[in-house]
Amino acid sequence: MAQKLDRMAAAIEDSDRLDAPARGMANLVSTALELAPVSSRPVQDALHGTWLGHPLHPVAATLPIGMWTLALGLDSADTFGLSKSRVPGKSADIALAAGAAGAIVAAATGLADWRQIHGRERRTGFAHAAINTSALGLALASLGLRRRGRRGTARALSAAGWAALMAGVYLGGHLVYRRGIGTDHADRSPEPREFQPVIAYDALVENRPLRAAVHDPATGSEVGIVLVRHRGRVHALGSRCSHMGGPLDEGWVKDGGIVCPWHGSLYCLTSGHVINGPSTAPQPRFAVRVRDGMVEVRREQEPGEEAVTSEDIARATRKAPAAPRGARKADEVLYEHHELLRRLFEKIAAMSPDDPERRDMMRVLAGELEIHEHVEDEVFYPAVRAVSDDVPAAHAEHQQLNDMLALTLRTGTSSPTFDNQLRVLHEAVDHHASSEETSMFVEAQRLGEARLRVLGAQIEEMLDHERASRARSAFRSLKVRLLEGL
């Protein structure tokens, strides 16, 4: 199914026969906007969703999708006599009408966005609009027939409209999730986290954008920055436009903002916020200072970001509690448990497939993996989140390991499939452990030895409790048995 749908979308994208009608439609809309007696900019920005901070079209599209799906269900209930009252039929009429009204709003917002895209995406968008317009036409025809009492034909038309809508929805999803239309194209790298020189101050000319770049060690790529000296002050924003990735450094300064040369989005130089669309997402901002004739920049971290900065580290290490006497550091305790897990894998792999104890050893391994995840999630990760960017990735790896462990437990230990599953799980666990040892454990040293020894004592105490507690042992045993029985 997925391959057939991909081929359908590819055929639409490759069809240059759509270029002429699509271009004609776009020119017609543009001409109408240009000939408007007043500025159409506020209307366009409202339709784009600039005021909302997100594209408005996906929000508006939920109404016809939801209402027409509801109408289909109510019509089905009425058709098959699931209710003796006339309520389902009347409710279906109301839902169909509400969906049609929502479809008109969705079409207006979609048309505003579509006018700003080109190439293969314009072709797909044109087909998306044509199919959805057909769905709207079928819904309106169905409403007309319902008023005249021809409910059987009306239901067939609205069902056909719903099917057409689903085809249009697929193409809309293709535009967003495959082609990135409506998504944020700005580079949201957290770098540089500290002030870093990027260009000589004398190289900047008043109101003339200039591009600079810094290195992102995590991705190995460069982070583009557009610098503008405006009214004696230097401003710095991300150089890649959040709308469609246009080069802001090739744009121009207007009304205290910078204009993208591709689609005309205007961003405030001071805040990075959108002044005029079609963009809806703000630009990344950088703090700027001038020292010794050089312009230095530092990324202004946005709310919700998890990038670790020097301020975060300072707060995390400000108060270090006294460590218990003889306590080991957290990374040392966890490394020891990593080694235990590795030995268990090696022992199970070396056992004969027909050895009945192989299943018991697999249960022991599953229990130790459960303990390890619990200890890290409860004690270690919350403490190192302030000094390491790796915690979200580590949580994701835990979920992956859980899924792989469940698959391995469901496989008979004497089958060849089990050995392959065990090998893959071993490699995944070793990758997770090695990543922590070479990255997170190193970054954890920023917490200081005293704090790490406190954490180490907490981890060892929790490990002892997990193994000694009958309730926790019973929980792990039940979980393993349930997974084996699936």
Short mmCIF file of C-alpha atoms in Angstrom, two decimals:
data_model
loop_
_atom_site.label_atom_id
_atom_site.label_comp_id
_atom_site.label_asym_id
_atom_site.label_seq_id
_atom_site.Cartn_x
_atom_site.Cartn_y
_atom_site.Cartn_z
CA MET A 1 0.00 0.00 0.00
CA ALA A 2 2.70 2.51 0.98
CA GLN A 3 4.66 1.86 -2.21
CA LYS A 4 1.56 2.34 -4.37
CA LEU A 5 0.78 5.63 -2.67
CA ASP A 6 4.39 6.75 -3.08
CA ARG A 7 4.19 5.98 -6.80
CA MET A 8 0.96 7.97 -7.06
CA ALA A 9 2.52 11.01 -5.38
CA ALA A 10 5.64 10.68 -7.54
CA ALA A 11 3.52 10.56 -10.71
CA ILE A 12 1.83 13.81 -9.71
CA GLU A 13 5.16 15.45 -8.89
CA ASP A 14 6.60 14.37 -12.25
CA SER A 15 3.60 15.56 -14.31
CA ASP A 16 4.64 18.79 -16.01
CA ARG A 17 1.14 18.99 -17.51
CA LEU A 18 0.06 20.43 -14.18
CA ASP A 19 2.45 23.38 -14.52
CA ALA A 20 0.31 25.48 -16.88
CA PRO A 21 -2.98 25.31 -14.93
CA ALA A 22 -1.13 25.71 -11.64
CA ARG A 23 0.75 28.75 -12.92
CA GLY A 24 -2.46 30.23 -14.30
CA MET A 25 -4.24 29.81 -10.98
CA ALA A 26 -1.32 31.32 -9.03
CA ASN A 27 -1.13 34.30 -11.42
CA LEU A 28 -4.87 34.85 -11.14
CA VAL A 29 -4.68 34.95 -7.34
CA SER A 30 -1.63 37.24 -7.43
CA THR A 31 -3.32 39.63 -9.85
CA ALA A 32 -6.42 39.81 -7.68
CA LEU A 33 -4.27 40.67 -4.66
CA GLU A 34 -2.31 43.28 -6.57
CA LEU A 35 -5.48 44.98 -7.88
CA ALA A 36 -7.12 45.11 -4.45
CA PRO A 37 -7.99 48.74 -3.51
CA VAL A 38 -6.29 48.33 -0.12
CA SER A 39 -3.26 46.36 1.05
CA SER A 40 -3.97 42.65 1.13
CA ARG A 41 -1.04 41.98 3.45
CA PRO A 42 -3.10 41.76 6.69
CA VAL A 43 -5.49 39.30 5.04
CA GLN A 44 -2.62 37.18 3.72
CA ASP A 45 -0.89 37.14 7.10
CA ALA A 46 -4.17 36.13 8.76
CA LEU A 47 -4.61 33.25 6.29
CA HIS A 48 -0.99 32.12 6.64
CA GLY A 49 -1.31 32.00 10.44
CA THR A 50 1.43 34.55 11.13
CA TRP A 51 -0.60 35.77 14.11
CA LEU A 52 -0.85 32.21 15.43
CA GLY A 53 2.82 31.31 15.14
CA HIS A 54 1.93 28.16 13.18
CA PRO A 55 0.41 27.59 9.72
CA LEU A 56 -3.36 28.04 9.89
CA HIS A 57 -4.24 25.66 7.06
CA PRO A 58 -3.71 22.39 9.01
CA VAL A 59 -5.85 23.78 11.84
CA ALA A 60 -8.67 24.77 9.47
CA ALA A 61 -8.48 21.42 7.65
CA THR A 62 -9.39 19.50 10.80
CA LEU A 63 -12.99 20.79 10.65
CA PRO A 64 -14.03 19.28 7.29
CA ILE A 65 -12.12 16.09 8.05
CA GLY A 66 -13.81 15.66 11.42
CA MET A 67 -17.28 16.80 10.40
CA TRP A 68 -17.45 14.80 7.19
CA THR A 69 -16.17 11.69 8.95
CA LEU A 70 -18.86 12.19 11.60
CA ALA A 71 -21.48 12.64 8.85
CA LEU A 72 -20.37 9.39 7.22
CA GLY A 73 -20.77 7.53 10.50
CA LEU A 74 -24.21 9.03 11.19
CA ASP A 75 -25.36 8.32 7.64
CA SER A 76 -24.24 4.72 8.05
CA ALA A 77 -26.18 4.41 11.30
CA ASP A 78 -29.26 5.85 9.60
CA THR A 79 -28.88 3.63 6.52
CA PHE A 80 -28.56 0.38 8.47
CA GLY A 81 -31.33 1.27 10.89
CA LEU A 82 -29.14 1.35 13.99
CA SER A 83 -31.46 4.00 15.41
CA LYS A 84 -35.25 4.22 15.03
CA SER A 85 -35.26 8.00 15.48
CA ARG A 86 -34.46 10.61 12.85
CA VAL A 87 -31.68 12.10 14.96
CA PRO A 88 -28.73 10.43 13.12
CA GLY A 89 -29.96 11.64 9.72
CA LYS A 90 -30.55 15.22 10.87
CA SER A 91 -27.23 15.26 12.73
CA ALA A 92 -25.46 14.02 9.59
CA ASP A 93 -26.94 16.94 7.64
CA ILE A 94 -25.66 19.42 10.22
CA ALA A 95 -22.20 17.82 10.30
CA LEU A 96 -22.00 17.82 6.51
CA ALA A 97 -22.92 21.52 6.36
CA ALA A 98 -20.42 22.43 9.10
CA GLY A 99 -17.71 20.51 7.27
CA ALA A 100 -18.51 22.35 4.03
CA ALA A 101 -18.18 25.71 5.79
CA GLY A 102 -14.88 24.59 7.29
CA ALA A 103 -13.69 23.36 3.89
CA ILE A 104 -14.18 26.84 2.42
CA VAL A 105 -12.03 28.36 5.17
CA ALA A 106 -9.44 25.60 4.73
CA ALA A 107 -9.37 26.24 0.98
CA ALA A 108 -8.70 29.94 1.52
CA THR A 109 -5.83 29.28 3.93
CA GLY A 110 -4.41 26.56 1.69
CA LEU A 111 -4.56 28.79 -1.38
CA ALA A 112 -2.63 31.52 0.44
CA ASP A 113 0.12 29.05 1.36
CA TRP A 114 0.13 27.29 -2.03
CA ARG A 115 0.74 30.54 -3.92
CA GLN A 116 4.16 30.71 -2.26
CA ILE A 117 5.48 27.29 -3.33
CA HIS A 118 6.95 26.22 -6.66
CA GLY A 119 8.31 23.23 -8.55
CA ARG A 120 7.09 19.72 -7.83
CA GLU A 121 5.47 20.85 -4.58
CA ARG A 122 3.27 23.28 -6.53
CA ARG A 123 2.08 20.41 -8.74
CA THR A 124 1.21 18.27 -5.73
CA GLY A 125 -0.50 21.20 -4.06
CA PHE A 126 -2.56 21.85 -7.18
CA ALA A 127 -3.71 18.23 -7.28
CA HIS A 128 -4.41 18.37 -3.54
CA ALA A 129 -6.59 21.45 -4.05
CA ALA A 130 -8.40 19.98 -7.07
CA ILE A 131 -9.28 16.78 -5.22
CA ASN A 132 -10.46 18.65 -2.12
CA THR A 133 -12.53 21.01 -4.29
CA SER A 134 -14.18 17.96 -5.82
CA ALA A 135 -14.91 16.68 -2.31
CA LEU A 136 -16.48 20.02 -1.42
CA GLY A 137 -18.59 19.95 -4.60
CA LEU A 138 -19.87 16.48 -3.76
CA ALA A 139 -20.71 17.58 -0.21
CA LEU A 140 -22.63 20.63 -1.45
CA ALA A 141 -24.50 18.50 -4.00
CA SER A 142 -25.36 16.05 -1.23
CA LEU A 143 -26.74 18.87 0.92
CA GLY A 144 -28.94 20.00 -1.98
CA LEU A 145 -30.35 16.53 -2.49
CA ARG A 146 -30.99 16.11 1.24
CA ARG A 147 -33.18 19.20 1.23
CA ARG A 148 -35.23 17.68 -1.59
CA GLY A 149 -35.62 14.40 0.28
CA ARG A 150 -33.38 12.29 -1.97
CA ARG A 151 -31.38 10.93 0.94
CA GLY A 152 -30.16 7.70 -0.69
CA THR A 153 -28.35 9.49 -3.54
CA ALA A 154 -27.25 12.23 -1.15
CA ARG A 155 -25.57 9.69 1.13
CA ALA A 156 -23.74 8.15 -1.81
CA LEU A 157 -22.46 11.57 -2.91
CA SER A 158 -21.26 12.54 0.57
CA ALA A 159 -19.54 9.14 0.96
CA ALA A 160 -17.79 9.72 -2.38
CA GLY A 161 -16.83 13.19 -1.16
CA TRP A 162 -15.35 11.71 2.00
CA ALA A 163 -13.29 9.24 -0.08
CA ALA A 164 -12.04 12.09 -2.26
CA LEU A 165 -11.18 14.05 0.88
CA MET A 166 -9.05 11.17 2.16
CA ALA A 167 -7.08 11.19 -1.10
CA GLY A 168 -6.57 14.93 -0.73
CA VAL A 169 -5.54 14.48 2.89
CA TYR A 170 -2.88 11.99 1.84
CA LEU A 171 -1.39 14.47 -0.64
CA GLY A 172 -1.50 17.17 2.01
CA GLY A 173 0.39 14.92 4.40
CA HIS A 174 2.89 14.17 1.65
CA LEU A 175 3.54 17.89 1.20
CA VAL A 176 4.10 18.42 4.91
CA TYR A 177 5.88 15.29 6.07
CA ARG A 178 7.83 14.38 2.94
CA ARG A 179 8.45 17.79 1.36
CA GLY A 180 8.50 19.97 4.47
CA ILE A 181 5.89 22.48 3.32
CA GLY A 182 4.71 24.46 6.34
CA THR A 183 7.43 23.12 8.62
CA ASP A 184 10.19 25.17 10.25
CA HIS A 185 13.26 25.33 7.98
CA ALA A 186 15.42 27.50 10.25
CA ASP A 187 18.59 26.04 11.72
CA ARG A 188 17.77 25.60 15.42
CA SER A 189 21.25 24.49 16.47
CA PRO A 190 22.13 25.60 20.03
CA GLU A 191 25.59 26.69 18.90
CA PRO A 192 27.50 28.71 19.82
CA ARG A 193 26.67 28.39 23.49
CA GLU A 194 29.33 30.89 24.51
CA PHE A 195 30.41 34.10 22.81
CA GLN A 196 32.49 33.34 19.75
CA PRO A 197 34.12 35.80 17.31
CA VAL A 198 32.71 35.53 13.79
CA ILE A 199 33.69 38.65 11.80
CA ALA A 200 35.54 41.95 12.03
CA TYR A 201 33.27 44.85 12.97
CA ASP A 202 34.68 47.00 10.16
CA ALA A 203 33.46 44.44 7.61
CA LEU A 204 29.85 45.40 8.37
CA VAL A 205 28.21 48.12 6.30
CA GLU A 206 25.09 49.91 7.55
CA ASN A 207 21.90 48.08 6.47
CA ARG A 208 23.77 45.54 4.35
CA PRO A 209 23.27 41.93 5.53
CA LEU A 210 26.40 39.79 5.77
CA ARG A 211 26.67 36.05 6.38
CA ALA A 212 28.95 34.41 8.94
CA ALA A 213 29.06 30.86 10.26
CA VAL A 214 30.02 28.86 13.33
CA HIS A 215 30.69 25.13 13.69
CA ASP A 216 28.26 22.72 15.32
CA PRO A 217 30.37 19.86 16.73
CA ALA A 218 27.33 17.64 17.31
CA THR A 219 26.32 17.54 13.64
CA GLY A 220 29.63 18.43 12.02
CA SER A 221 27.90 21.17 10.02
CA GLU A 222 28.06 24.94 10.03
CA VAL A 223 25.42 27.22 11.50
CA GLY A 224 24.69 30.18 9.25
CA ILE A 225 24.22 33.62 10.83
CA VAL A 226 23.11 36.84 9.14
CA LEU A 227 24.64 39.97 10.66
CA VAL A 228 23.16 43.43 10.10
CA ARG A 229 24.47 46.77 11.35
CA HIS A 230 21.36 48.92 11.67
CA ARG A 231 21.38 52.39 13.21
CA GLY A 232 24.75 51.74 14.78
CA ARG A 233 23.72 48.46 16.44
CA VAL A 234 24.68 44.96 15.27
CA HIS A 235 21.92 42.36 15.06
CA ALA A 236 22.30 38.63 14.41
CA LEU A 237 19.68 36.10 13.30
CA GLY A 238 19.77 32.64 11.75
CA SER A 239 20.56 33.03 8.06
CA ARG A 240 18.18 30.29 6.85
CA CYS A 241 14.60 31.52 6.57
CA SER A 242 12.19 29.50 8.69
CA HIS A 243 9.57 29.57 5.93
CA MET A 244 11.31 27.67 3.12
CA GLY A 245 15.01 27.96 3.92
CA GLY A 246 15.72 31.09 1.87
CA PRO A 247 19.03 32.95 2.38
CA LEU A 248 18.29 35.96 4.58
CA ASP A 249 21.83 37.25 4.03
CA GLU A 250 20.82 37.90 0.42
CA GLY A 251 17.77 39.89 1.55
CA TRP A 252 17.43 43.56 2.46
CA VAL A 253 16.63 45.72 5.46
CA LYS A 254 13.18 47.29 5.71
CA ASP A 255 11.37 49.01 8.60
CA GLY A 256 13.70 47.61 11.25
CA GLY A 257 13.50 44.11 9.83
CA ILE A 258 15.12 41.88 7.25
CA VAL A 259 13.24 40.60 4.19
CA CYS A 260 13.72 37.10 2.78
CA PRO A 261 14.47 37.37 -0.97
CA TRP A 262 12.48 34.23 -1.83
CA HIS A 263 8.96 34.87 -0.50
CA GLY A 264 9.13 38.25 1.22
CA SER A 265 8.83 37.24 4.87
CA LEU A 266 9.87 40.14 7.11
CA TYR A 267 11.58 39.43 10.44
CA CYS A 268 12.29 41.91 13.24
CA LEU A 269 16.04 42.42 13.57
CA THR A 270 15.82 42.76 17.34
CA SER A 271 13.51 39.88 18.30
CA GLY A 272 13.50 37.64 15.21
CA HIS A 273 9.69 37.60 15.30
CA VAL A 274 7.68 37.59 12.07
CA ILE A 275 6.42 41.03 11.07
CA ASN A 276 4.93 39.91 7.74
CA GLY A 277 4.37 36.39 6.38
CA PRO A 278 4.14 33.99 4.70
CA SER A 279 6.45 32.73 7.45
CA THR A 280 4.89 31.86 10.80
CA ALA A 281 7.96 30.79 12.84
CA PRO A 282 10.45 33.30 14.29
CA GLN A 283 14.12 33.28 13.38
CA PRO A 284 16.79 32.01 15.79
CA ARG A 285 18.41 34.95 17.63
CA PHE A 286 22.00 35.54 18.72
CA ALA A 287 23.31 37.84 21.42
CA VAL A 288 25.96 40.19 20.01
CA ARG A 289 28.91 42.02 21.50
CA VAL A 290 31.96 43.74 20.02
CA ARG A 291 35.40 43.12 21.55
CA ASP A 292 38.78 44.15 20.18
CA GLY A 293 37.27 45.02 16.83
CA MET A 294 35.57 41.62 16.43
CA VAL A 295 31.86 40.85 16.46
CA GLU A 296 31.13 37.99 18.84
CA VAL A 297 27.83 36.07 18.94
CA ARG A 298 26.14 33.60 21.26
CA ARG A 299 22.94 31.69 20.55
CA GLU A 300 19.96 32.93 22.53
CA GLN A 301 18.44 29.65 23.70
CA GLU A 302 14.69 29.45 23.14
CA PRO A 303 12.11 28.40 25.76
CA GLY A 304 11.84 24.64 25.98
CA GLU A 305 15.30 23.95 24.56
CA GLU A 306 17.51 21.52 26.49
CA ALA A 307 20.89 22.83 25.40
CA VAL A 308 23.36 22.92 28.27
CA THR A 309 24.99 26.32 28.82
CA SER A 310 27.62 27.55 31.25
CA GLU A 311 24.84 29.08 33.38
CA ASP A 312 23.15 25.68 33.65
CA ILE A 313 26.40 24.06 34.73
CA ALA A 314 27.05 26.78 37.29
CA ARG A 315 23.61 26.32 38.83
CA ALA A 316 23.99 22.53 38.92
CA THR A 317 27.36 22.65 40.68
CA ARG A 318 26.74 25.59 43.02
CA LYS A 319 25.94 23.44 46.04
CA ALA A 320 27.66 20.08 46.30
CA PRO A 321 26.41 17.99 49.29
CA ALA A 322 28.85 16.04 51.37
CA ALA A 323 29.55 12.58 49.97
CA PRO A 324 29.15 9.49 52.18
CA ARG A 325 32.45 8.01 53.31
CA GLY A 326 33.74 5.37 50.90
CA ALA A 327 31.05 6.00 48.29
CA ARG A 328 31.96 5.38 44.67
CA LYS A 329 31.12 7.81 41.89
CA ALA A 330 27.93 7.28 39.92
CA ASP A 331 29.72 6.64 36.64
CA GLU A 332 31.87 3.97 38.28
CA VAL A 333 28.81 2.15 39.67
CA LEU A 334 26.98 2.30 36.35
CA TYR A 335 30.03 1.17 34.41
CA GLU A 336 30.23 -1.87 36.68
CA HIS A 337 26.59 -2.67 35.89
CA HIS A 338 27.30 -2.24 32.18
CA GLU A 339 29.99 -4.89 32.51
CA LEU A 340 27.55 -7.20 34.30
CA LEU A 341 25.11 -6.88 31.42
CA ARG A 342 27.87 -7.61 28.89
CA ARG A 343 28.90 -10.76 30.75
CA LEU A 344 25.30 -11.98 30.87
CA PHE A 345 24.99 -11.57 27.11
CA GLU A 346 28.22 -13.47 26.54
CA LYS A 347 27.15 -16.29 28.86
CA ILE A 348 23.74 -16.72 27.17
CA ALA A 349 25.31 -16.64 23.70
CA ALA A 350 27.79 -19.36 24.71
CA MET A 351 25.11 -21.70 26.09
CA SER A 352 23.74 -24.59 24.03
CA PRO A 353 20.37 -23.82 22.39
CA ASP A 354 18.92 -26.91 24.04
CA ASP A 355 20.14 -25.98 27.54
CA PRO A 356 17.00 -25.46 29.70
CA GLU A 357 18.89 -22.94 31.84
CA ARG A 358 19.21 -20.64 28.83
CA ARG A 359 15.65 -19.38 29.35
CA ASP A 360 16.37 -18.76 33.05
CA MET A 361 19.48 -16.75 32.20
CA MET A 362 17.48 -14.74 29.69
CA ARG A 363 15.05 -13.87 32.47
CA VAL A 364 17.92 -12.78 34.68
CA LEU A 365 19.21 -10.53 31.88
CA ALA A 366 15.74 -9.06 31.37
CA GLY A 367 15.50 -8.28 35.07
CA GLU A 368 18.91 -6.60 35.15
CA LEU A 369 18.01 -4.49 32.10
CA GLU A 370 14.80 -3.41 33.87
CA ILE A 371 16.79 -2.50 37.00
CA HIS A 372 19.36 -0.57 34.99
CA GLU A 373 16.73 1.49 33.21
CA HIS A 374 14.88 2.24 36.45
CA VAL A 375 18.04 3.38 38.26
CA GLU A 376 19.15 5.64 35.42
CA ASP A 377 15.70 7.15 34.90
CA GLU A 378 15.12 7.81 38.60
CA VAL A 379 18.55 8.93 39.82
CA PHE A 380 21.23 9.46 37.20
CA TYR A 381 19.49 11.15 34.28
CA PRO A 382 17.69 13.83 36.35
CA ALA A 383 21.04 14.80 37.89
CA VAL A 384 23.06 14.98 34.67
CA ARG A 385 20.36 16.68 32.58
CA ALA A 386 21.79 20.05 33.61
CA VAL A 387 25.27 19.20 32.30
CA SER A 388 24.63 16.88 29.34
CA ASP A 389 22.59 17.10 26.14
CA ASP A 390 22.46 13.30 25.85
CA VAL A 391 19.57 12.56 28.23
CA PRO A 392 16.73 12.74 25.63
CA ALA A 393 18.65 10.38 23.33
CA ALA A 394 19.31 8.02 26.24
CA HIS A 395 15.60 7.89 27.07
CA ALA A 396 14.86 7.10 23.41
CA GLU A 397 17.41 4.28 23.49
CA HIS A 398 15.76 2.84 26.61
CA GLN A 399 12.47 2.63 24.73
CA GLN A 400 14.21 0.95 21.79
CA LEU A 401 15.88 -1.56 24.11
CA ASN A 402 12.53 -2.37 25.73
CA ASP A 403 10.97 -3.11 22.36
CA MET A 404 13.91 -5.30 21.30
CA LEU A 405 13.94 -7.14 24.63
CA ALA A 406 10.21 -7.92 24.30
CA LEU A 407 10.79 -9.34 20.82
CA THR A 408 13.67 -11.50 22.07
CA LEU A 409 11.71 -12.84 25.04
CA ARG A 410 8.90 -13.99 22.74
CA THR A 411 11.31 -16.17 20.77
CA GLY A 412 12.13 -19.72 21.80
CA THR A 413 15.70 -19.94 23.12
CA SER A 414 16.41 -23.08 21.05
CA SER A 415 15.50 -21.51 17.71
CA PRO A 416 18.07 -19.96 15.32
CA THR A 417 15.96 -16.78 15.36
CA PHE A 418 16.70 -16.35 19.06
CA ASP A 419 20.45 -16.24 18.51
CA ASN A 420 20.02 -13.53 15.90
CA GLN A 421 17.67 -11.53 18.14
CA LEU A 422 20.05 -11.92 21.08
CA ARG A 423 22.98 -10.69 18.97
CA VAL A 424 21.07 -7.60 17.82
CA LEU A 425 19.92 -6.84 21.37
CA HIS A 426 23.48 -7.27 22.63
CA GLU A 427 24.77 -4.81 20.05
CA ALA A 428 22.04 -2.29 20.95
CA VAL A 429 22.74 -2.54 24.69
CA ASP A 430 26.47 -2.25 24.09
CA HIS A 431 25.91 0.81 21.90
CA HIS A 432 23.81 2.41 24.65
CA ALA A 433 26.37 1.62 27.34
CA SER A 434 29.35 2.72 25.25
CA SER A 435 27.63 6.00 24.34
CA GLU A 436 27.10 6.76 28.02
CA GLU A 437 30.67 5.81 28.92
CA THR A 438 32.27 7.99 26.25
CA SER A 439 29.93 10.98 26.44
CA MET A 440 27.47 11.27 29.31
CA PHE A 441 29.86 9.90 31.95
CA VAL A 442 32.51 12.37 30.81
CA GLU A 443 30.10 15.30 30.89
CA ALA A 444 28.85 14.18 34.32
CA GLN A 445 32.26 15.05 35.75
CA ARG A 446 31.16 18.69 35.58
CA LEU A 447 28.94 17.96 38.59
CA GLY A 448 32.05 17.52 40.71
CA GLU A 449 33.38 14.50 42.54
CA ALA A 450 31.34 15.09 45.71
CA ARG A 451 28.04 15.22 43.81
CA LEU A 452 28.95 12.12 41.78
CA ARG A 453 29.74 10.19 44.96
CA VAL A 454 26.37 11.17 46.45
CA LEU A 455 24.70 9.92 43.29
CA GLY A 456 26.80 6.77 43.38
CA ALA A 457 25.63 6.02 46.91
CA GLN A 458 22.00 6.57 45.85
CA ILE A 459 22.40 4.27 42.86
CA GLU A 460 24.00 1.48 44.90
CA GLU A 461 21.24 1.79 47.49
CA MET A 462 18.60 1.53 44.76
CA LEU A 463 20.34 -1.44 43.15
CA ASP A 464 20.32 -3.27 46.48
CA HIS A 465 16.67 -2.41 47.03
CA GLU A 466 15.64 -3.54 43.54
CA ARG A 467 17.23 -6.95 44.10
CA ALA A 468 16.10 -7.40 47.71
CA SER A 469 12.53 -6.15 47.40
CA ARG A 470 10.06 -8.98 46.90
CA ALA A 471 7.51 -6.60 45.40
CA ARG A 472 9.95 -5.28 42.79
CA SER A 473 11.19 -8.79 42.00
CA ALA A 474 7.60 -10.01 41.60
CA PHE A 475 6.83 -7.10 39.29
CA ARG A 476 9.81 -7.85 37.04
CA SER A 477 9.02 -11.56 37.01
CA LEU A 478 5.40 -10.91 36.06
CA LYS A 479 6.44 -8.53 33.30
CA VAL A 480 8.87 -11.06 31.83
CA ARG A 481 6.30 -13.87 31.98
CA LEU A 482 3.70 -11.72 30.26
CA LEU A 483 6.17 -10.82 27.50
CA GLU A 484 7.11 -14.45 27.03
CA GLY A 485 3.46 -15.41 26.69
CA LEU A 486 2.59 -12.83 24.01
#
